PDB file of C-alpha atoms and ligand atoms in Angstrom:
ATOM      1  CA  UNK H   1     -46.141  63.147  12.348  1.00  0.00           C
ATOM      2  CA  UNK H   2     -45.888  60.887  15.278  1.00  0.00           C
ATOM      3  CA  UNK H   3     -43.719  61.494  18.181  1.00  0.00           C
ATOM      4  CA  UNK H   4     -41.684  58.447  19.167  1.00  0.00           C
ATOM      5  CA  UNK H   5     -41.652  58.799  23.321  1.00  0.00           C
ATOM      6  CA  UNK H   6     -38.793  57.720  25.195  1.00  0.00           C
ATOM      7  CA  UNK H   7     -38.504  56.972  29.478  1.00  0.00           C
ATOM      8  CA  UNK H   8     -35.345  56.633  30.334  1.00  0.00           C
ATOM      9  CA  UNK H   9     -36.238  55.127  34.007  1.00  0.00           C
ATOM     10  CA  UNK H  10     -33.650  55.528  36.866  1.00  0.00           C
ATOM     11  CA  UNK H  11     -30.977  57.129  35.385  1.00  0.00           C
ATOM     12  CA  UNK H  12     -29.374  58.727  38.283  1.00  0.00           C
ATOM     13  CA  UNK H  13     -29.691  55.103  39.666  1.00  0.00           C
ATOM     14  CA  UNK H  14     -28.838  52.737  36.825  1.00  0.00           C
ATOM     15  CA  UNK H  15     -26.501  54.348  34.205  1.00  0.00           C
ATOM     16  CA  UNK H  16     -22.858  52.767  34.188  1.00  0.00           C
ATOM     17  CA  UNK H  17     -20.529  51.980  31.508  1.00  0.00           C
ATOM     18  CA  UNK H  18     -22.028  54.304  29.200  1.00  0.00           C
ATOM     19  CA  UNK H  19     -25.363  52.946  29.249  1.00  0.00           C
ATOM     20  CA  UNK H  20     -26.975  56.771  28.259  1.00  0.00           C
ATOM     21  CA  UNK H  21     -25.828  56.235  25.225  1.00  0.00           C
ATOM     22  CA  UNK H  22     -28.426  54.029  24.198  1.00  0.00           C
ATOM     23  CA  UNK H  23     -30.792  57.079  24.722  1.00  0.00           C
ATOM     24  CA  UNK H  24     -28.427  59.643  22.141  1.00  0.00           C
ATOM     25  CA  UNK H  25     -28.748  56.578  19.502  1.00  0.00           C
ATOM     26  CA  UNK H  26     -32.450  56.384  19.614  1.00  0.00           C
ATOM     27  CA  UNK H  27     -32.725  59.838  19.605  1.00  0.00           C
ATOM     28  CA  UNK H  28     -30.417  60.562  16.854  1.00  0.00           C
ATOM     29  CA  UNK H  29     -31.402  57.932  14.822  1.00  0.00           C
ATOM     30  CA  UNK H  30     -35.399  59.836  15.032  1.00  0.00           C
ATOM     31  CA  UNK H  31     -33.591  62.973  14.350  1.00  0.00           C
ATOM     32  CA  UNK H  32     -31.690  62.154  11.561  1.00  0.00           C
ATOM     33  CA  UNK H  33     -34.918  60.931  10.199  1.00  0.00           C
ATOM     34  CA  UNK H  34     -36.602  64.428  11.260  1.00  0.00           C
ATOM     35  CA  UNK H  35     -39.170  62.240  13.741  1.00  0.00           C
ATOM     36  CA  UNK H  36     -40.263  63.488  16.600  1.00  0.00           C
ATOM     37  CA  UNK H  37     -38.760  62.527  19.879  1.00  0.00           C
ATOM     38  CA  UNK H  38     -39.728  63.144  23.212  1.00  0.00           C
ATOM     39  CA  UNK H  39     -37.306  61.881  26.520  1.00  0.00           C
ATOM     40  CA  UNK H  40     -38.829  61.607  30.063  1.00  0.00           C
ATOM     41  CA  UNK H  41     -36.071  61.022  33.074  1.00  0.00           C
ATOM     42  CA  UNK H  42     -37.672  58.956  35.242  1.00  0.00           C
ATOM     43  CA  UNK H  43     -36.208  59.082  38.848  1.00  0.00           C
ATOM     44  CA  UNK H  44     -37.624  58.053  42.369  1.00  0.00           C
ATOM     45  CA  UNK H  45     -40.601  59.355  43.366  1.00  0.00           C
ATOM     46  CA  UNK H  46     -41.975  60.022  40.058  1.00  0.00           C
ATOM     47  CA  UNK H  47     -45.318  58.702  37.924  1.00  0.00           C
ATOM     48  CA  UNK H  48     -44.716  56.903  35.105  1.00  0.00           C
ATOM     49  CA  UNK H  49     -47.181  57.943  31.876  1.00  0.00           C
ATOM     50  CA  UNK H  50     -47.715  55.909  28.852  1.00  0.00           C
ATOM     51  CA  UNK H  51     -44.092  56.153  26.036  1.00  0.00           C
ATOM     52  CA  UNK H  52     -43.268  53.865  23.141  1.00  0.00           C
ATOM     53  CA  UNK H  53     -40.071  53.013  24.770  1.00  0.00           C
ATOM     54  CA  UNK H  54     -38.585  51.899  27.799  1.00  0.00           C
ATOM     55  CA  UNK H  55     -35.160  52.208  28.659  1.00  0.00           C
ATOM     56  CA  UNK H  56     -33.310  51.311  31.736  1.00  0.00           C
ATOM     57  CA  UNK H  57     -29.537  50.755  32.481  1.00  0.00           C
ATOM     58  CA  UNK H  58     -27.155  48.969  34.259  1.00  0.00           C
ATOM     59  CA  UNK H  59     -25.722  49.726  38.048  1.00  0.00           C
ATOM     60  CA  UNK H  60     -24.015  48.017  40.946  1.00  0.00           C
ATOM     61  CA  UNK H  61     -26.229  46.006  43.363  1.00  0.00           C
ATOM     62  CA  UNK H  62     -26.873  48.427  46.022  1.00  0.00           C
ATOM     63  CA  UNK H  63     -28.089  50.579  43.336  1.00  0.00           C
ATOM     64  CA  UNK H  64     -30.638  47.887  42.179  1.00  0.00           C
ATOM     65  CA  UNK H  65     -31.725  47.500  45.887  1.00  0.00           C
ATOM     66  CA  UNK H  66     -33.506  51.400  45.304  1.00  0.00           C
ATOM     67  CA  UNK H  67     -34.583  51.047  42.266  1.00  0.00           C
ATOM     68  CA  UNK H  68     -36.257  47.052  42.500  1.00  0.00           C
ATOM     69  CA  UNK H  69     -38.405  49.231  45.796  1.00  0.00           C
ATOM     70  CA  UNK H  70     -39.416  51.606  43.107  1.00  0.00           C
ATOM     71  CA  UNK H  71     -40.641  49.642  40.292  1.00  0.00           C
ATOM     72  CA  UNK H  72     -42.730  47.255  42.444  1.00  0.00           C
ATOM     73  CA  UNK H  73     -44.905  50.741  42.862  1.00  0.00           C
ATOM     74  CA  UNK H  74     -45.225  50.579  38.919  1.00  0.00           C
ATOM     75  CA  UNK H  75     -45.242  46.639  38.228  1.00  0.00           C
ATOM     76  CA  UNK H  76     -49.047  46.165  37.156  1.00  0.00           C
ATOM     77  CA  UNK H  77     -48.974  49.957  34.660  1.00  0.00           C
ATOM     78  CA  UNK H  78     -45.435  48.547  33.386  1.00  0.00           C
ATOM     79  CA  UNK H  79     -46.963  44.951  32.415  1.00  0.00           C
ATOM     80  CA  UNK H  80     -49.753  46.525  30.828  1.00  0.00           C
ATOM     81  CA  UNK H  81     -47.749  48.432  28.932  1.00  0.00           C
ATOM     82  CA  UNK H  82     -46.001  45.481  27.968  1.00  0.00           C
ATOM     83  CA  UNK H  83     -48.639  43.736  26.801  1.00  0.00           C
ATOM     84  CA  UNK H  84     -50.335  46.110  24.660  1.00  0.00           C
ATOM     85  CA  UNK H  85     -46.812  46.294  22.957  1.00  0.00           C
ATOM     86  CA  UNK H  86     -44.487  48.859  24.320  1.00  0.00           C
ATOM     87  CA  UNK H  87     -40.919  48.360  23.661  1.00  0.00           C
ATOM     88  CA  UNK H  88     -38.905  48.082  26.395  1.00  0.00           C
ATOM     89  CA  UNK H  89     -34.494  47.817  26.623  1.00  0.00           C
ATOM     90  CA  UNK H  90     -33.013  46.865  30.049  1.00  0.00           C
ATOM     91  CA  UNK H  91     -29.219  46.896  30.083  1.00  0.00           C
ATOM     92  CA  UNK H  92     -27.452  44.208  32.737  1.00  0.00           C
ATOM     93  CA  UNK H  93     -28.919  45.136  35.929  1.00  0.00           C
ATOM     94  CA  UNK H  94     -31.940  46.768  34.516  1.00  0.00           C
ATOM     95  CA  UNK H  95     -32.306  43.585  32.660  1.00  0.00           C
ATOM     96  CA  UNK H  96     -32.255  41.661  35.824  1.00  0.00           C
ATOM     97  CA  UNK H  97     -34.978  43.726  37.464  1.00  0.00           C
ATOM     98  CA  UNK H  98     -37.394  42.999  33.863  1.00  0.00           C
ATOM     99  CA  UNK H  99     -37.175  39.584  35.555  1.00  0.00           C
ATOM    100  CA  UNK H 100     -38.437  38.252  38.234  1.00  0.00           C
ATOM    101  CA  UNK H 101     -35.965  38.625  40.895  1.00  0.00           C
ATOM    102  CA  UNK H 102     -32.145  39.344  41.309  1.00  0.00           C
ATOM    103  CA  UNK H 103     -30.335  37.359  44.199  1.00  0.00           C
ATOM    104  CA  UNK H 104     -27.271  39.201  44.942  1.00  0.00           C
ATOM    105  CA  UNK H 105     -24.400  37.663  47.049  1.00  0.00           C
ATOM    106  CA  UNK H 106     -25.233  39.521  49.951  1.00  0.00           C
ATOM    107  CA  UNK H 107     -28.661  40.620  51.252  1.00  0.00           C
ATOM    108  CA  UNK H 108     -32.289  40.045  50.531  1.00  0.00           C
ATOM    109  CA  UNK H 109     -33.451  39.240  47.017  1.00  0.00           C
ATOM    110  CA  UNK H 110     -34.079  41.935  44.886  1.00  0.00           C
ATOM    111  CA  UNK H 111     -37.826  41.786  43.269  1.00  0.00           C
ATOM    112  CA  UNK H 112     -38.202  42.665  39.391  1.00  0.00           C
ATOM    113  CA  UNK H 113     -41.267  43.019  37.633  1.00  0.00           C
ATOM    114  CA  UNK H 114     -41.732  39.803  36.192  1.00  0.00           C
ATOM    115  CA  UNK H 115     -41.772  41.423  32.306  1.00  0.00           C
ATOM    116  CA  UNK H 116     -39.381  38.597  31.497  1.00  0.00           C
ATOM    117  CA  UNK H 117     -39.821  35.238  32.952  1.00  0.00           C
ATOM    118  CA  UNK H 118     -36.481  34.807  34.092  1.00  0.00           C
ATOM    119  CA  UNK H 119     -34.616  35.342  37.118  1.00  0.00           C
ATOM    120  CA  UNK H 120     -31.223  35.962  38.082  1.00  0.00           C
ATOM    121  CA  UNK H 121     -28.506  34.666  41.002  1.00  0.00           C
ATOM    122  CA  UNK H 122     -25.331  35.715  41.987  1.00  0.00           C
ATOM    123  CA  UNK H 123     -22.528  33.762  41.015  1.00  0.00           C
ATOM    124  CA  UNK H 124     -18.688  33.510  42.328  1.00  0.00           C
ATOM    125  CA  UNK H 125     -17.081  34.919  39.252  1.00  0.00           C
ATOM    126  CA  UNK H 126     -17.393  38.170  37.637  1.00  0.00           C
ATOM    127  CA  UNK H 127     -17.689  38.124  33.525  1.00  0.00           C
ATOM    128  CA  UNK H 128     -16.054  41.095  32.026  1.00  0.00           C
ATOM    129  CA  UNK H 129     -15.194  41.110  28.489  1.00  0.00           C
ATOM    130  CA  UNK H 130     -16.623  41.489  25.114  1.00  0.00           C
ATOM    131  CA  UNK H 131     -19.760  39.506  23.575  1.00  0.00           C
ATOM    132  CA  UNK H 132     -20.588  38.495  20.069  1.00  0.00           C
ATOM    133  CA  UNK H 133     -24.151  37.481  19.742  1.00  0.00           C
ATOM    134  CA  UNK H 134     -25.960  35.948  16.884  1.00  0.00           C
ATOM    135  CA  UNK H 135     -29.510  36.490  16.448  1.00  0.00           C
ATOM    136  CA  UNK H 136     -32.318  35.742  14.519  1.00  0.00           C
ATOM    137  CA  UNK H 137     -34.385  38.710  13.767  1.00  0.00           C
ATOM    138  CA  UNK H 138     -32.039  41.208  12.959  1.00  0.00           C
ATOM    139  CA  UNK H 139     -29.596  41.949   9.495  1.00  0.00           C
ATOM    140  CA  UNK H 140     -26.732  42.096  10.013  1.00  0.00           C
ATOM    141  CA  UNK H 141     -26.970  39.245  12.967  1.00  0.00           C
ATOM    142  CA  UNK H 142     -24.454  40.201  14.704  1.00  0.00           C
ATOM    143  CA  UNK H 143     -24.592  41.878  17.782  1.00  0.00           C
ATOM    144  CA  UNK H 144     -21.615  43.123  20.050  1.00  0.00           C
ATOM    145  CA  UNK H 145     -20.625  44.949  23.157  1.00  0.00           C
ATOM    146  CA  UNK H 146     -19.197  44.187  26.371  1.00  0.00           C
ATOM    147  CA  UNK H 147     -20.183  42.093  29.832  1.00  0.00           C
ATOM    148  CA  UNK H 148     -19.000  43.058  33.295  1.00  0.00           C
ATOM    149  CA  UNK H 149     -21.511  41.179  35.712  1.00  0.00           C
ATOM    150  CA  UNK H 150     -21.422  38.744  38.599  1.00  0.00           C
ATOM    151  CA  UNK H 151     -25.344  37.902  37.888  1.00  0.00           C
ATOM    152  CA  UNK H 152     -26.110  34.617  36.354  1.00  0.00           C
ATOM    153  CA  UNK H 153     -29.352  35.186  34.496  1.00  0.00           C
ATOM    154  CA  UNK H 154     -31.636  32.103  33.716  1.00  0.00           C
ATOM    155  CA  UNK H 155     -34.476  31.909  30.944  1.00  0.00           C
ATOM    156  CA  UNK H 156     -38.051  29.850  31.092  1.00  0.00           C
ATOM    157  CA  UNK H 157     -41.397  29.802  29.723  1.00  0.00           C
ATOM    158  CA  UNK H 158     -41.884  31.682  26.199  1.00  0.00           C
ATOM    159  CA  UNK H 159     -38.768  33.913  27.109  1.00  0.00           C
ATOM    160  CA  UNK H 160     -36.021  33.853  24.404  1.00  0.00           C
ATOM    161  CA  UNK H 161     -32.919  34.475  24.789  1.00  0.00           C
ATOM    162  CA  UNK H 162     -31.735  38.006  22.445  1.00  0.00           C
ATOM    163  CA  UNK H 163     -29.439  35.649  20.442  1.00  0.00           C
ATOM    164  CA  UNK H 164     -26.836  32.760  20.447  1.00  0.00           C
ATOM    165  CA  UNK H 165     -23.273  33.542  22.494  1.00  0.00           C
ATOM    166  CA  UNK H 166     -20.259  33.830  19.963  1.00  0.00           C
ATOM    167  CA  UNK H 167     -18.022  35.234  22.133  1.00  0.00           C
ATOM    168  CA  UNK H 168     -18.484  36.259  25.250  1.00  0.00           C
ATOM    169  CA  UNK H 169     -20.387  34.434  28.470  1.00  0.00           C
ATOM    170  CA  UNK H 170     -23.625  35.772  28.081  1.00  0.00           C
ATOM    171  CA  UNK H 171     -26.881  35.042  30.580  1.00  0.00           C
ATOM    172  CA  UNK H 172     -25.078  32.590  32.587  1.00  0.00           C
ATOM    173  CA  UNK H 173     -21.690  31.388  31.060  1.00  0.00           C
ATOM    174  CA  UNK H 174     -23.580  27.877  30.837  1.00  0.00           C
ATOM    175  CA  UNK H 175     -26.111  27.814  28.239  1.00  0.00           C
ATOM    176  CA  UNK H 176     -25.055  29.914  25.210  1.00  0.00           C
ATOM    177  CA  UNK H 177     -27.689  32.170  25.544  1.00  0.00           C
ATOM    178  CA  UNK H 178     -27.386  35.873  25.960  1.00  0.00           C
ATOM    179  CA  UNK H 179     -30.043  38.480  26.991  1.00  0.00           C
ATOM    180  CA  UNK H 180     -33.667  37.729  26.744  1.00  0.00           C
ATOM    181  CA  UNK H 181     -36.861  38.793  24.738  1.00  0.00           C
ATOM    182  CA  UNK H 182     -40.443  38.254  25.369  1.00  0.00           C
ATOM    183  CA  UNK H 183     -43.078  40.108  23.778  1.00  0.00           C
ATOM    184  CA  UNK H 184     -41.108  43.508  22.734  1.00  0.00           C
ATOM    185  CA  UNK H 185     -39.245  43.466  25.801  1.00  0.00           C
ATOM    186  CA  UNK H 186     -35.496  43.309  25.097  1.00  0.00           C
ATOM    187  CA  UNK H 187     -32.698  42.494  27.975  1.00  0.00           C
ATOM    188  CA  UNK H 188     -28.851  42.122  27.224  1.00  0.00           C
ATOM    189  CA  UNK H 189     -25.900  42.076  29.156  1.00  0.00           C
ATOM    190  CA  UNK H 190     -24.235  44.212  26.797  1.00  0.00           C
ATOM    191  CA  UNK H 191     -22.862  47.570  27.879  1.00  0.00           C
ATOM    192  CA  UNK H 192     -20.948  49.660  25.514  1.00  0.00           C
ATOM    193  CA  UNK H 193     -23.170  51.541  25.264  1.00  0.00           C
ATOM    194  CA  UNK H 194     -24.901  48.479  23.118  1.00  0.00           C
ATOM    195  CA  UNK H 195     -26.870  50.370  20.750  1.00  0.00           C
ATOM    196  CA  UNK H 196     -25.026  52.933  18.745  1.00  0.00           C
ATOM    197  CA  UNK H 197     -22.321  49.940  17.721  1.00  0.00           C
ATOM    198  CA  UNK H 198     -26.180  47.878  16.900  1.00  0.00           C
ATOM    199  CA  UNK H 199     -27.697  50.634  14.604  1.00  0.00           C
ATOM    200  CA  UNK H 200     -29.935  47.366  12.728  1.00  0.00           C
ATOM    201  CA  UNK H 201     -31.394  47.046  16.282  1.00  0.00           C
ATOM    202  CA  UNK H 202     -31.611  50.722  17.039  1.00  0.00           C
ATOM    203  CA  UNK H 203     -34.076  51.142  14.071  1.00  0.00           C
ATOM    204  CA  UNK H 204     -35.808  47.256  14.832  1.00  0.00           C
ATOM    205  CA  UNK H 205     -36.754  48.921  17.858  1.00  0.00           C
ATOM    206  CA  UNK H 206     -38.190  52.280  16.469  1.00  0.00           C
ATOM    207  CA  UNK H 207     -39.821  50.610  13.594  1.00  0.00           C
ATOM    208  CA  UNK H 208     -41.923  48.418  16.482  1.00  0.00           C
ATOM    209  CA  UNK H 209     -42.939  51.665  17.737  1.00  0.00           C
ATOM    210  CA  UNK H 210     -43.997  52.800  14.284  1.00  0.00           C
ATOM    211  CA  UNK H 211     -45.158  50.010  12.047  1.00  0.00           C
ATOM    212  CA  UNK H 212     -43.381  50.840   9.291  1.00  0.00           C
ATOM    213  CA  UNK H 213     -39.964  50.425   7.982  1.00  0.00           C
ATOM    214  CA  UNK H 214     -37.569  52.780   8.487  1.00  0.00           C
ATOM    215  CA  UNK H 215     -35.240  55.222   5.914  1.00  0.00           C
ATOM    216  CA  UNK H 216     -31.633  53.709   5.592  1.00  0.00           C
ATOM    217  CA  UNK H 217     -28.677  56.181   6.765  1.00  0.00           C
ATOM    218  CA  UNK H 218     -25.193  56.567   5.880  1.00  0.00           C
ATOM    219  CA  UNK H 219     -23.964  53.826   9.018  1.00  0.00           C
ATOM    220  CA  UNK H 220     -20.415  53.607   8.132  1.00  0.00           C
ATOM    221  CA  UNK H 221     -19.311  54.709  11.236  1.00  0.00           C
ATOM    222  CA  UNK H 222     -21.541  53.123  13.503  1.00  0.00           C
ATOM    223  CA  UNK H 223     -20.563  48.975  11.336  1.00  0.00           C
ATOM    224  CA  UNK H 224     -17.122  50.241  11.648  1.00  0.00           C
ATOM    225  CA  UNK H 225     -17.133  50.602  15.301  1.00  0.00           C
ATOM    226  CA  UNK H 226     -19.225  47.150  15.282  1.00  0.00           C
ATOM    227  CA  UNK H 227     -16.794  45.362  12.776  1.00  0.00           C
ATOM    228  CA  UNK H 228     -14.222  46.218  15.457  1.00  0.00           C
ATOM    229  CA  UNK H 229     -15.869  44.287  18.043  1.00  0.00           C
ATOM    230  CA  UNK H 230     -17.100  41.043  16.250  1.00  0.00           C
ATOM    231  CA  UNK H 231     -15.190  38.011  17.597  1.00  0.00           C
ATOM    232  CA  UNK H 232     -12.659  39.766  19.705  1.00  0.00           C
ATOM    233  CA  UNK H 233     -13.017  38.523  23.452  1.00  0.00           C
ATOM    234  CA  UNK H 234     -10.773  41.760  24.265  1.00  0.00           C
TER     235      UNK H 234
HETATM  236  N1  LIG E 301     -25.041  44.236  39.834  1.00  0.00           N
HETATM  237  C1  LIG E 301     -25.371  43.340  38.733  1.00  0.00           C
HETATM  238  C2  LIG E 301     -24.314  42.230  38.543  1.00  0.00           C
HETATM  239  O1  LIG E 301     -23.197  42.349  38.995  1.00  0.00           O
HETATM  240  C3  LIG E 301     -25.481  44.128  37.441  1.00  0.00           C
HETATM  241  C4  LIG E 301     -24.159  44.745  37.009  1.00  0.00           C
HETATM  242  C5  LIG E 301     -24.298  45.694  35.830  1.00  0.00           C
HETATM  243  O2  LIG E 301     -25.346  46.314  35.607  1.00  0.00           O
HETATM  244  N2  LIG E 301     -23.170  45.859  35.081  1.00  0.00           N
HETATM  245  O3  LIG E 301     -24.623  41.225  37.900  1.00  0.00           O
END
């Protein structure tokens, strides 16, 4: 029986709005499945072995400033992980620092790690509310959650954007575009926390990790709290 392995990286560091959450849905959604799960905090200072996943939250700038120092120590092990197809999830401003850099308002630009080819500015208005996505490689297609950033996130290369802005202001409140994918690295604006009210991308992610298609479960719940969301800006 395989053991799906989770890092949750930074969490003392980057873990507002909720954004642990996303670690209880992964791991309940194993559970409930009786897989194996393993979860490895992450903080400053410490190695980072090889996991399936890779899951990192959103903070406030001066937060990012700590952690973008850190993860330049673990940039070339984190690509390679990448690329031999480790799933990664970076909420807001862990999603910024999976680009390349984040340019806050104030201060020196923050360095990411260049997983995404994208990089992100400040901007002069702060987007809080909720988001509607629409994507392509998930059923339902719908995604929702809610924004509360300043960042202005741009796309290039062969980096996607997660899905097509409904509702909501997304990446940059320009383009329609919200969050980012390249390889089976995932970024998204959306707090919430984003997965348990996503259970279709919940198990999208954990059947990348295992090849093979998941069990269905009882998700009432979970579409109820996301059929509560869809097209409502507040
Ligand atoms: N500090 C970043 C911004 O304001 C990220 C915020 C967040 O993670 N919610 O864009």
């Amino acid at each position: 029986m395989k053991t799906v392995k989770i890092a949750h990286l930074y969490p003392k560091l980057l873990n507002i709005y909720g954004d642990g959450g996303n670690i209880l849905a992964l791991k309940r959604r194993c559970e409930w499945r009786d897989l194996q799960v393993e979860i490895t905090e992450i903080n400053v200072g410490d190695d980072i072995k090889p996991h399936d996943i890779y899951f990192m939250g959103g903070g406030q700038d001066t937060q990012q400033i700590e952690v973008s120092k850190e993860l330049q120590k673990h940039k070339q092990f984190l690509t390679e992980e990448r690329d031999r197809g480790a799933v990664f999830l970076g909420i807001c401003g862990g999603y910024q620092l999976f680009g390349h850099y984040y340019q806050p308002h104030n201060g020196d630009r923050l360095e990411g790690i260049s997983l995404l080819d994208a990089y992100t500015v400040a901007g002069n208005k702060r987007f809080i509310g909720n988001v509607t996505v629409e994507t392509e490689f998930v059923t339902p297609k719908t995604l929702v959650g809610f924004e509360n950033h300043s960042g202005l996130t741009y796309l290039q290369g062969e980096t996607k954007p997660l899905g097509v802005n409904i509702v909501g202001n997304g990446n940059n409140g320009e383009d329609k575009t919200e969050g980012a994918r390249f390889k089976n690295v995932f970024g998204t604006y959306m707090h919430g926390s984003f997965l348990p009210k996503n259970p279709q991308f919940t198990d999208y992610m954990l059947e990348l990790v295992l090849g093979e298609e998941l069990s269905l479960l009882d998700d009432s719940i979970e579409i109820n709290a996301h059929n509560s969301l869809i097209n409502k800006p507040y």
